[in-house]
Structures are given as structure tokens and as C-alpha cells.
Amino acid sequence: MIHPSVNSPLNIDEEESFLLKEEDEASNEEVLPQIMKLKRSQWWIFVSISIFFLISAQAVAVLLGRFYYDQGGNSKWISTLVQTVGFPILYLPLCLLPASPHTSYCSCKTLVWIYLSLGLAIGLDNLLYSYGLLLLSASAYSLICGTQLIFNAVFSYLINSEKITFWTVMSVFFLTVSALVIALDDDSNSPSGGSKWIYVIGCLLTLLASLIYSLQLSLMQFSFEKIIKRETFAMVLEMQIYTSLVASCVSVIGLFASGEWKMLRMEMEEFHKGHVSYVLTLVGTAVSWQLGSVSAVALIFLVSSLFSNLIGTLSLIVTPLAALVVFDDKLTVAKIAAIIFAIPGVAFYMYKNYLDGLKVERASESLAD
């Protein structure tokens, strides 16, 4: 699973995040005095640390996931579970938030159904990503995950009524070409030693996972805007915590239903780097995914949700480059071409978000006047 902030529950609609309702502003503004007390040097230190962890945590999580398979790990359900099981870490920033009235415009039953449905979707999505990472090299997997931005643009238009701009079209074009080049790469094979068809299946599963992921992101945004009608930082964190809880339960059920749990002891004993490395790999993967989420929240507090989204998007470029270096993946002509096309695709997307942010800031200033 690739988790730039574009693909996390923290990525809420920019206009809604800037033009919050008065009741949400009251609760969020309670945090601002704490931030304003920071000296400028301290502010830069916190921002720099958050940027580093937001970009690196996702790359580390993907690399550890590939390392798990390379060293003898084979449980798709364990690989799925570690993507969400670290959600208790998110209670830390949640507990640090000042207490505020916790009300929404929907019933508790409705919230439960939202958490259950989105959690089930996340569980399925993570399973598809696990299969994709098993069948593909880390670099190819990461590049195909860039199609999240394509599907995000489509579902944002269909579900969230966001406009399709020139920059959106350009981003979709370049990222589509990048994904096609990777999928049609004749020099790439599955790292597990499978045939070309196994590689193609891995590409299709990762593509399907990106589609489902982008769909559930738009549904999350729709839930906040049309159903919950309250979008504070605390509720965004709670959305991620409870959907991750449901997704983790799905993974545990799948682990036992599939019988993979019976093979875990043998898998640990046969792990090439030893028992300790096996445990540390799984724990490190789980912590890395959630550390990226915490860093995204920190940047929202310290700067803005727009800035957090832009920094998170950079991981779509950093991760495949890091995979090429760490795993010495075969650098084919197709991968070079895919990276060349992916860079402007991500850049156009970031610029589009930048323009949206400027528009929202102007709207905020006009309302303040």
C-alpha cells in the first residue's frame, strides 16, 4: 500500500478544511495557541522532522514489506495486517489534542456503519496491495501505485464534485503513460521467479488496489461533508483509528480462516535473517505506516493540510528510487521511462493543489473581510 497523504483519511477536501464551520473552528483554534508559542527555530525543527518522517516512513514501510518477502516471508494476511495494526499509535496525537465538544450531525449507528464499510474496504485493499508487492519488485510496485492520483481525480470529480482542470488532465496523462510503460515492460519479471503473466497479474492487482483505495478516500470525504458534517482534527484521527481497527480485524479473521497462522512458526524459523529480524521487520513495517500518518497530522497542525498533502505526494517519487538503490532492482529502460513520466505527473498534481490552495486562501480572506 502506498500512503501519501493523498491516500490517507487525513486528506480532506482543501476548501472544506480551510472554510470550516464555526463550531469546528472553535475546537481547532484551541490548538493554535500552543503552536504560536513555538519559536521560529523550534517551528522549523518540528516541520523538518515531520517532512522527513512523512516522506521516509512510507518508503521504509514499502521496502520492509518487500524485504519480508525476499527473506522467506510468504503470509499475505500478515503483510496485510501490519499495514493497519499499528493504529494505537494514533491515540498519542489524539490524546494530546485539547478536549472539545464531540458532536456530529449523524447518529452513533450511522458512524458505526461508516467505520465498518470503510474498514472492510481498507482490509480488501490492503490484501490486494500485499499480493501486488509479493508479485512485483518494490520499484515497479511503487510506480504503479502512482495511479492512485489518476483514480483520485476521477472519483473526486464523480463523487465529490471537484472540477477537472488542465493540470489534472496533464497529471492523469503522464501517470497513465508511466503505469502502462511499467505494465508492458518486457524486461521485468516477478521477483518470486514467476512468469511474465505473474508479473502482469501483479500489475493488475496493484492497479485494482489503487482504484479501490482512491474510491474509499472519496467516500471518506463524502462522509465528512454530507453525513458527519463535522471535520475536526480529532474526528479525522478517529476515522483513521476505527477504520484501521476494522481492517485489522478483517486481516486477523483472514489469517485464521486461510490457515496461514499455522505456518507462522515455520515461517519465522526459516526466515533468512533469523527470528529477531523477522519480528523487527513486521513491527517496523507497522510502525512505519502509522508514523507517516502521525507526521501528516503534525504538518496539518504546523503548516496546513495543503502543505501536508504536497509533501506526502513526493513519496510517490522517493519510494521507487529508494527501492532501486536498496534492493538493486533491475533498472530497465521501461523503468527509467516510467520514472521520467511519473515526475511531471506528480508535479502537475502538486501544482494543481497549490493553485487550489491559493483560491481557498483568497476565499477565506474575502470572508474575513
XYZ file of C-alpha atoms in Angstrom:
369
model
C 0.000 0.000 0.000
C 1.255 3.444 -0.903
C 0.160 6.085 1.551
C 0.880 9.573 0.503
C -1.363 11.996 2.275
C -3.473 11.963 -0.852
C -4.343 8.441 0.049
C -4.951 8.763 3.790
C -8.006 9.749 5.796
C -6.133 12.934 6.617
C -6.550 14.142 3.044
C -9.812 16.012 3.366
C -11.164 18.430 0.801
C -8.980 21.546 0.825
C -11.783 24.047 0.625
C -13.658 22.359 3.440
C -10.509 22.180 5.556
C -9.907 25.930 5.203
C -13.539 27.075 5.378
C -14.561 25.100 8.448
C -17.860 25.652 10.144
C -17.765 27.961 13.150
C -18.085 25.126 15.643
C -15.140 23.286 14.116
C -13.068 26.464 14.093
C -13.657 26.903 17.796
C -12.313 23.453 18.642
C -9.388 23.589 16.206
C -8.307 27.061 17.261
C -7.685 25.743 20.762
C -4.574 24.094 19.351
C -3.258 27.247 17.697
C -2.025 28.988 20.861
C 0.234 26.011 21.560
C 1.733 26.277 18.078
C 2.089 30.044 18.288
C 4.210 29.640 21.433
C 6.911 27.893 19.392
C 9.957 29.942 18.496
C 10.641 30.175 14.782
C 13.690 27.906 15.103
C 11.613 25.341 17.013
C 8.858 25.575 14.414
C 11.322 24.839 11.616
C 12.751 21.896 13.538
C 9.306 20.344 14.034
C 8.323 20.964 10.411
C 11.593 19.489 9.113
C 11.230 16.401 11.293
C 7.621 15.925 10.153
C 8.577 16.288 6.469
C 11.376 13.755 6.882
C 9.185 11.157 8.573
C 6.224 11.677 6.236
C 8.362 11.001 3.154
C 10.637 8.362 4.633
C 8.106 6.371 6.669
C 6.135 5.293 3.612
C 9.285 4.407 1.684
C 10.590 2.383 4.652
C 7.247 0.563 5.008
C 7.259 -0.497 1.338
C 10.913 -1.527 1.466
C 10.349 -3.579 4.634
C 7.327 -5.208 3.014
C 9.446 -6.276 0.050
C 12.260 -7.356 2.418
C 9.793 -9.594 4.270
C 9.003 -11.481 1.059
C 12.620 -11.576 -0.115
C 13.800 -13.175 3.136
C 11.286 -16.008 3.059
C 8.071 -14.464 4.352
C 5.006 -15.646 2.477
C 1.918 -14.777 4.528
C -0.231 -12.348 2.593
C -2.527 -11.863 5.583
C 0.339 -10.918 7.910
C 1.539 -8.473 5.274
C -1.997 -7.102 5.162
C -2.326 -6.909 8.947
C 0.831 -4.871 9.542
C -0.485 -2.095 7.297
C -3.127 -1.124 9.871
C -2.392 -2.910 13.159
C -0.188 -0.051 14.345
C -3.235 2.227 14.668
C -2.949 2.518 18.513
C -0.005 4.862 17.850
C -2.552 7.385 16.579
C -4.040 7.631 20.062
C -0.942 9.625 21.074
C -1.713 12.729 18.960
C -5.417 12.240 19.702
C -4.769 12.367 23.453
C -2.594 15.460 23.039
C -5.472 17.381 21.464
C -7.339 19.675 23.866
C -10.766 18.442 24.914
C -13.586 19.793 22.761
C -17.306 19.114 22.305
C -17.654 15.862 20.405
C -20.811 16.170 18.383
C -21.722 15.383 14.816
C -24.800 15.606 12.672
C -25.304 11.852 12.405
C -26.193 9.118 14.870
C -23.778 6.721 16.520
C -25.305 3.902 14.447
C -24.511 5.778 11.236
C -20.925 6.335 12.363
C -20.556 2.626 13.099
C -21.785 1.730 9.623
C -19.361 4.225 8.073
C -16.435 2.789 10.043
C -17.427 -0.798 9.213
C -17.919 -0.269 5.480
C -14.760 1.779 5.011
C -12.784 -0.570 7.253
C -13.842 -3.579 5.177
C -12.815 -1.741 2.010
C -9.427 -0.912 3.519
C -8.931 -4.539 4.547
C -9.621 -5.767 0.999
C -7.471 -3.009 -0.436
C -4.516 -3.881 1.791
C -4.784 -7.544 0.812
C -4.584 -6.629 -2.880
C -1.577 -4.419 -2.179
C 0.077 -7.318 -0.326
C -0.339 -9.592 -3.345
C 0.947 -6.833 -5.610
C 4.085 -6.350 -3.518
C 4.620 -10.128 -3.475
C 4.451 -10.420 -7.271
C 6.281 -7.206 -8.211
C 9.605 -5.607 -7.437
C 9.387 -2.721 -4.964
C 10.216 -0.163 -7.663
C 7.597 -1.427 -10.150
C 5.020 -1.700 -7.369
C 5.638 1.886 -6.232
C 5.428 3.305 -9.747
C 2.102 1.579 -10.437
C 0.788 2.901 -7.124
C 1.149 6.333 -8.691
C -2.132 5.609 -10.463
C -3.798 6.468 -7.142
C -3.636 10.087 -8.271
C -5.449 9.211 -11.500
C -8.293 7.413 -9.751
C -8.386 10.085 -7.082
C -9.017 12.735 -9.745
C -11.777 10.645 -11.338
C -13.611 9.782 -8.103
C -13.199 13.317 -6.761
C -14.997 14.528 -9.882
C -17.756 11.880 -9.765
C -18.363 11.721 -6.002
C -17.052 14.973 -4.528
C -17.974 17.281 -7.436
C -14.435 18.599 -7.815
C -13.547 20.268 -11.086
C -11.277 18.673 -13.674
C -8.638 21.255 -14.577
C -5.936 21.366 -17.236
C -3.352 20.396 -14.603
C -5.445 17.413 -13.541
C -5.655 16.179 -17.137
C -1.896 16.563 -17.612
C -1.209 14.701 -14.374
C -3.542 11.861 -15.361
C -1.937 11.635 -18.819
C 1.659 11.362 -17.594
C 0.848 8.954 -14.756
C -1.202 6.757 -17.099
C 1.706 6.538 -19.534
C 4.056 5.747 -16.639
C 1.838 2.877 -15.433
C 1.410 1.485 -18.965
C 5.145 1.522 -19.576
C 5.748 -0.476 -16.379
C 2.943 -2.953 -17.129
C 4.295 -3.604 -20.649
C 7.935 -3.887 -19.587
C 9.250 -6.996 -21.321
C 12.467 -6.986 -19.283
C 10.745 -7.258 -15.904
C 9.681 -10.448 -14.191
C 8.145 -11.313 -10.858
C 10.781 -11.283 -8.056
C 9.338 -14.608 -6.895
C 10.609 -16.170 -10.120
C 7.246 -16.386 -11.830
C 6.472 -15.941 -15.481
C 5.628 -12.760 -17.335
C 1.941 -13.497 -16.688
C 2.580 -13.481 -12.930
C 4.125 -10.042 -13.350
C 1.087 -8.842 -15.304
C -1.246 -10.222 -12.618
C 0.768 -8.330 -10.005
C 0.367 -5.133 -12.018
C -3.398 -5.661 -12.348
C -3.857 -6.402 -8.640
C -1.880 -3.293 -7.670
C -3.887 -1.254 -10.165
C -7.154 -2.590 -8.711
C -5.916 -1.833 -5.193
C -5.130 1.751 -6.223
C -8.629 2.085 -7.669
C -10.323 0.785 -4.504
C -8.111 2.938 -2.326
C -8.950 6.113 -4.222
C -12.646 5.197 -4.119
C -12.668 4.802 -0.345
C -10.808 8.115 0.015
C -13.548 9.905 -1.905
C -16.165 8.085 0.169
C -14.415 9.234 3.349
C -14.509 12.805 2.106
C -18.162 12.396 1.169
C -18.899 11.035 4.655
C -17.319 14.059 6.314
C -19.015 16.586 4.053
C -22.520 15.133 3.636
C -23.136 12.766 6.555
C -20.968 13.600 9.577
C -20.819 17.315 8.679
C -18.058 17.888 11.195
C -14.407 17.829 10.212
C -12.136 18.498 13.175
C -8.650 17.031 13.525
C -9.895 14.775 16.314
C -12.652 13.289 14.158
C -10.251 12.791 11.238
C -7.924 10.874 13.564
C -10.824 8.849 14.943
C -11.911 7.969 11.421
C -8.462 6.551 10.725
C -8.270 4.748 14.071
C -11.626 2.974 13.865
C -11.443 2.086 10.175
C -7.951 0.681 10.823
C -9.374 -1.308 13.741
C -11.996 -2.861 11.454
C -9.401 -3.538 8.733
C -7.111 -5.194 11.309
C -9.961 -7.431 12.481
C -10.603 -8.437 8.857
C -6.920 -9.322 8.487
C -6.909 -11.412 11.669
C -10.038 -13.290 10.530
C -8.446 -13.884 7.129
C -5.224 -15.073 8.775
C -7.066 -17.771 10.746
C -9.635 -18.643 8.062
C -6.920 -19.204 5.452
C -4.864 -21.374 7.785
C -1.798 -19.185 7.319
C -1.485 -18.817 11.093
C -0.364 -22.464 11.265
C 2.661 -21.643 9.106
C 3.853 -18.599 11.052
C 6.174 -20.510 13.402
C 7.799 -22.310 10.476
C 7.998 -19.038 8.554
C 9.806 -17.395 11.471
C 12.235 -20.300 11.823
C 13.024 -20.308 8.101
C 13.334 -16.528 7.793
C 16.754 -15.989 6.238
C 17.845 -13.260 8.646
C 16.662 -15.046 11.792
C 13.864 -14.803 14.350
C 14.702 -11.351 15.683
C 14.910 -9.873 12.194
C 11.527 -11.431 11.350
C 9.812 -9.779 14.320
C 11.579 -6.453 13.803
C 10.608 -6.431 10.122
C 6.906 -6.826 10.907
C 6.967 -4.368 13.812
C 8.974 -1.868 11.780
C 6.505 -2.087 8.913
C 3.520 -1.499 11.180
C 5.171 1.421 12.958
C 6.312 2.998 9.676
C 2.802 3.125 8.214
C 1.398 4.832 11.288
C 4.394 7.125 11.728
C 3.638 8.521 8.286
C 0.068 9.250 9.397
C 1.198 10.983 12.591
C 3.651 13.110 10.574
C 0.860 14.118 8.204
C -1.234 15.263 11.168
C 1.735 17.217 12.544
C 2.185 19.092 9.262
C -1.515 19.934 9.206
C -1.155 21.459 12.662
C 2.152 23.238 11.973
C 1.503 24.440 8.410
C -1.665 23.411 6.564
C -3.452 20.404 5.112
C -2.414 21.576 1.634
C 1.268 21.517 2.571
C 0.873 18.087 4.192
C -0.755 16.783 1.019
C 2.003 18.174 -1.201
C 4.800 16.664 0.902
C 3.018 13.309 1.038
C 2.763 13.240 -2.742
C 6.551 13.413 -3.025
C 6.773 9.866 -1.644
C 5.424 8.577 -4.954
C 8.777 9.552 -6.463
C 11.046 8.843 -3.491
C 9.823 5.279 -2.889
C 10.630 3.760 -6.328
C 14.030 5.497 -6.362
C 14.800 4.158 -2.877
C 13.745 0.660 -3.976
C 16.154 0.764 -6.910
C 19.013 1.595 -4.548
C 18.191 -0.690 -1.600
C 17.213 -3.837 -3.494
C 19.378 -3.230 -6.543
C 16.294 -3.758 -8.703
C 16.964 -4.188 -12.378
C 16.914 -0.701 -13.870
C 15.289 -1.380 -17.206
C 14.699 1.147 -19.953
C 10.975 0.917 -19.198
C 11.515 1.804 -15.522
C 13.632 4.810 -16.479
C 10.909 5.950 -18.884
C 8.210 5.345 -16.242
C 10.076 7.475 -13.695
C 10.575 10.235 -16.269
C 6.833 10.280 -16.982
C 5.870 9.952 -13.295
C 7.850 13.009 -12.174
C 5.889 15.579 -14.241
C 2.673 13.676 -13.455
C 3.215 14.158 -9.731
C 4.469 17.724 -10.278
C 1.305 18.692 -12.196
C -0.819 17.222 -9.410
C 1.099 19.172 -6.769
C 0.801 22.392 -8.767
C -2.938 21.841 -9.131
C -3.221 21.506 -5.347
C -1.101 24.630 -4.934
C -3.498 26.612 -7.141
C -6.486 25.217 -5.248
C -4.868 26.320 -2.004
C -4.379 29.868 -3.283
C -8.012 30.004 -4.345
C -9.199 28.845 -0.925
C -6.942 31.346 0.861
C -8.409 34.182 -1.213
C -11.908 32.957 -0.391
C -11.018 32.828 3.310
C -9.641 36.384 3.203
C -12.751 37.703 1.440
C -14.990 36.078 4.058
C -12.846 37.544 6.852
C -13.281 40.994 5.340
